[in-house]
PDB file of C-alpha atoms and ligand atoms in Angstrom:
ATOM      1  CA  MET M   1      45.744 -70.397 -16.574  1.00 85.00           C
ATOM      2  CA  LYS M   2      49.328 -71.302 -15.683  1.00 90.00           C
ATOM      3  CA  LEU M   3      49.857 -72.260 -12.055  1.00 89.00           C
ATOM      4  CA  PRO M   4      53.221 -72.490 -10.293  1.00 91.00           C
ATOM      5  CA  LYS M   5      54.460 -75.974  -9.422  1.00 93.00           C
ATOM      6  CA  THR M   6      55.832 -74.903  -6.059  1.00 93.00           C
ATOM      7  CA  LYS M   7      55.006 -72.027  -3.775  1.00 92.00           C
ATOM      8  CA  ASN M   8      56.434 -70.580  -0.582  1.00 95.00           C
ATOM      9  CA  ARG M   9      53.534 -70.735   1.837  1.00 94.00           C
ATOM     10  CA  PHE M  10      52.774 -70.897   5.545  1.00 94.00           C
ATOM     11  CA  CYS M  11      52.621 -74.484   6.866  1.00 94.00           C
ATOM     12  CA  PRO M  12      50.343 -74.903   9.928  1.00 93.00           C
ATOM     13  CA  LYS M  13      52.312 -77.980  11.048  1.00 94.00           C
ATOM     14  CA  CYS M  14      55.805 -76.455  10.792  1.00 94.00           C
ATOM     15  CA  LYS M  15      54.395 -73.044  11.855  1.00 95.00           C
ATOM     16  CA  LYS M  16      56.569 -71.196   9.343  1.00 95.00           C
ATOM     17  CA  HIS M  17      56.827 -70.538   5.608  1.00 95.00           C
ATOM     18  CA  THR M  18      58.031 -73.583   3.686  1.00 95.00           C
ATOM     19  CA  GLU M  19      58.275 -74.604   0.045  1.00 95.00           C
ATOM     20  CA  GLN M  20      55.130 -76.520  -0.903  1.00 95.00           C
ATOM     21  CA  THR M  21      54.123 -78.345  -4.066  1.00 94.00           C
ATOM     22  CA  VAL M  22      50.838 -77.266  -5.642  1.00 93.00           C
ATOM     23  CA  LEU M  23      48.342 -80.023  -6.525  1.00 91.00           C
ATOM     24  CA  ILE M  24      44.895 -79.966  -8.064  1.00 89.00           C
ATOM     25  CA  ALA M  25      42.600 -82.143  -5.971  1.00 86.00           C
ATOM     26  CA  LYS M  26      40.716 -84.814  -7.855  1.00 80.00           C
ATOM     27  CA  SER M  27      37.011 -85.075  -7.164  1.00 71.00           C
ATOM     28  CA  MET M  28      36.313 -88.190  -5.176  1.00 68.00           C
ATOM     29  CA  GLY M  29      33.117 -90.169  -5.627  1.00 67.00           C
ATOM     30  CA  ARG M  30      31.305 -92.281  -3.079  1.00 65.00           C
ATOM     31  CA  SER M  31      33.085 -95.541  -2.428  1.00 70.00           C
ATOM     32  CA  LYS M  32      34.275 -97.703   0.445  1.00 72.00           C
ATOM     33  CA  THR M  33      37.241 -95.418   1.033  1.00 70.00           C
ATOM     34  CA  HIS M  34      35.111 -92.227   0.855  1.00 65.00           C
ATOM     35  CA  PRO M  35      31.730 -93.180   2.298  1.00 63.00           C
ATOM     36  CA  MET M  36      31.072 -89.716   3.738  1.00 59.00           C
ATOM     37  CA  SER M  37      30.770 -87.913   0.415  1.00 60.00           C
ATOM     38  CA  ARG M  38      27.483 -86.089   0.126  1.00 63.00           C
ATOM     39  CA  GLY M  39      24.449 -86.996  -1.894  1.00 63.00           C
ATOM     40  CA  SER M  40      23.302 -90.450  -0.912  1.00 65.00           C
ATOM     41  CA  LYS M  41      20.132 -92.392  -1.490  1.00 68.00           C
ATOM     42  CA  GLY M  42      19.759 -92.837   2.289  1.00 73.00           C
ATOM     43  CA  ARG M  43      19.931 -89.066   2.804  1.00 71.00           C
ATOM     44  CA  MET M  44      17.132 -88.485   0.310  1.00 66.00           C
ATOM     45  CA  ARG M  45      15.029 -91.149   2.039  1.00 69.00           C
ATOM     46  CA  ARG M  46      15.582 -89.581   5.475  1.00 74.00           C
ATOM     47  CA  ARG M  47      14.595 -86.154   4.124  1.00 67.00           C
ATOM     48  CA  GLY M  48      11.202 -87.558   3.219  1.00 65.00           C
ATOM     49  CA  LEU M  49      10.585 -89.255   6.561  1.00 70.00           C
ATOM     50  CA  GLY M  50       8.635 -86.333   8.124  1.00 65.00           C
ATOM     51  CA  ARG M  51       4.848 -86.260   8.437  1.00 65.00           C
ATOM     52  CA  GLY M  52       2.662 -85.150   5.574  1.00 65.00           C
ATOM     53  CA  TYR M  53       2.134 -85.915   1.948  1.00 67.00           C
ATOM     54  CA  GLY M  54       4.790 -86.027  -0.702  1.00 66.00           C
ATOM     55  CA  ASN M  55       8.205 -84.451  -0.525  1.00 66.00           C
ATOM     56  CA  LYS M  56       6.976 -81.012   0.726  1.00 67.00           C
ATOM     57  CA  GLY M  57       8.234 -79.300  -2.407  1.00 69.00           C
ATOM     58  CA  ARG M  58      11.846 -80.316  -1.886  1.00 68.00           C
ATOM     59  CA  LEU M  59      12.092 -82.020  -5.239  1.00 72.00           C
ATOM     60  CA  SER M  60       9.919 -79.580  -7.205  1.00 75.00           C
ATOM     61  CA  LYS M  61      12.990 -77.659  -8.386  1.00 75.00           C
ATOM     62  CA  GLY M  62      14.152 -80.727 -10.257  1.00 76.00           C
ATOM     63  CA  ALA M  63      17.629 -82.012 -10.912  1.00 76.00           C
ATOM     64  CA  VAL M  64      20.516 -79.554 -11.319  1.00 74.00           C
ATOM     65  CA  SER M  65      20.803 -80.522 -14.971  1.00 74.00           C
ATOM     66  CA  SER M  66      17.305 -79.183 -15.620  1.00 76.00           C
ATOM     67  CA  TRP M  67      17.990 -75.657 -14.308  1.00 76.00           C
ATOM     68  CA  SER M  68      18.350 -73.033 -16.994  1.00 73.00           C
ATOM     69  CA  MET M  69      21.249 -71.261 -15.267  1.00 70.00           C
ATOM     70  CA  THR M  70      23.516 -74.283 -15.116  1.00 70.00           C
ATOM     71  CA  GLY M  71      25.778 -75.378 -17.903  1.00 69.00           C
ATOM     72  CA  ALA M  72      26.375 -71.821 -19.147  1.00 72.00           C
ATOM     73  CA  LYS M  73      29.650 -71.254 -17.303  1.00 77.00           C
ATOM     74  CA  SER M  74      32.858 -72.351 -18.964  1.00 83.00           C
ATOM     75  CA  SER M  75      35.094 -71.903 -15.915  1.00 85.00           C
ATOM     76  CA  LYS M  76      35.219 -73.761 -12.615  1.00 84.00           C
ATOM     77  CA  LYS M  77      36.767 -73.051  -9.260  1.00 87.00           C
ATOM     78  CA  VAL M  78      39.997 -74.966  -8.812  1.00 88.00           C
ATOM     79  CA  ASP M  79      40.519 -77.001  -5.652  1.00 87.00           C
ATOM     80  CA  LEU M  80      44.209 -76.535  -4.892  1.00 91.00           C
ATOM     81  CA  ARG M  81      46.151 -78.526  -2.288  1.00 92.00           C
ATOM     82  CA  PHE M  82      49.560 -77.560  -0.987  1.00 95.00           C
ATOM     83  CA  LYS M  83      51.906 -80.295   0.179  1.00 95.00           C
ATOM     84  CA  CYS M  84      54.715 -79.238   2.495  1.00 95.00           C
ATOM     85  CA  LYS M  85      58.120 -80.543   1.385  1.00 95.00           C
ATOM     86  CA  ILE M  86      59.412 -80.770   4.972  1.00 95.00           C
ATOM     87  CA  CYS M  87      56.630 -82.440   6.972  1.00 94.00           C
ATOM     88  CA  GLY M  88      54.594 -83.854   4.056  1.00 93.00           C
ATOM     89  CA  LYS M  89      51.312 -82.451   5.381  1.00 94.00           C
ATOM     90  CA  THR M  90      48.752 -81.242   2.857  1.00 93.00           C
ATOM     91  CA  SER M  91      46.761 -78.040   3.386  1.00 92.00           C
ATOM     92  CA  VAL M  92      43.936 -76.523   1.346  1.00 91.00           C
ATOM     93  CA  GLN M  93      43.700 -73.094  -0.219  1.00 89.00           C
ATOM     94  CA  TYR M  94      41.695 -70.429   1.617  1.00 86.00           C
ATOM     95  CA  GLN M  95      40.148 -68.618  -1.344  1.00 87.00           C
ATOM     96  CA  GLY M  96      39.108 -70.364  -4.540  1.00 84.00           C
ATOM     97  CA  PHE M  97      39.270 -68.659  -7.933  1.00 89.00           C
ATOM     98  CA  ARG M  98      37.653 -69.390 -11.256  1.00 90.00           C
ATOM     99  CA  VAL M  99      39.790 -70.870 -14.019  1.00 90.00           C
ATOM    100  CA  LYS M 100      38.847 -72.162 -17.453  1.00 90.00           C
ATOM    101  CA  ARG M 101      41.714 -74.612 -17.847  1.00 88.00           C
ATOM    102  CA  PRO M 102      44.255 -74.918 -14.999  1.00 88.00           C
ATOM    103  CA  GLU M 103      47.719 -76.163 -15.961  1.00 89.00           C
ATOM    104  CA  PHE M 104      51.127 -76.077 -14.326  1.00 89.00           C
ATOM    105  CA  LYS M 105      54.095 -74.052 -15.578  1.00 85.00           C
ATOM    106  CA  GLN M 106      56.862 -76.120 -17.124  1.00 75.00           C
TER     107      GLN M 106
HETATM  108 ZN1   ZN Z   1      55.305 -78.433   7.015  1.00 84.93          ZN
END
């Protein structure tokens, strides 16, 4: 799907419609600069700290890769960011939409 490079959109900082560049956000993994990303070993350990035996069925569903429903979809929701050309602030889109291959118009 072709996406526009720029879009006139409301900027919460400027409190008016401004021209904003459209960006596709890159997925960020866990690192020193992004330590708050979800899915950590410590979180899994804390989930098992309650009383009782085993993991209380939390892990019985298995990993996402083992589910039969996953992997069938060929499209993903795009994570668009809009950067205001006046104040430079970035805002996120309100409603995501499914796209097979997002690309910008020339
Ligand atoms: Zn702005």
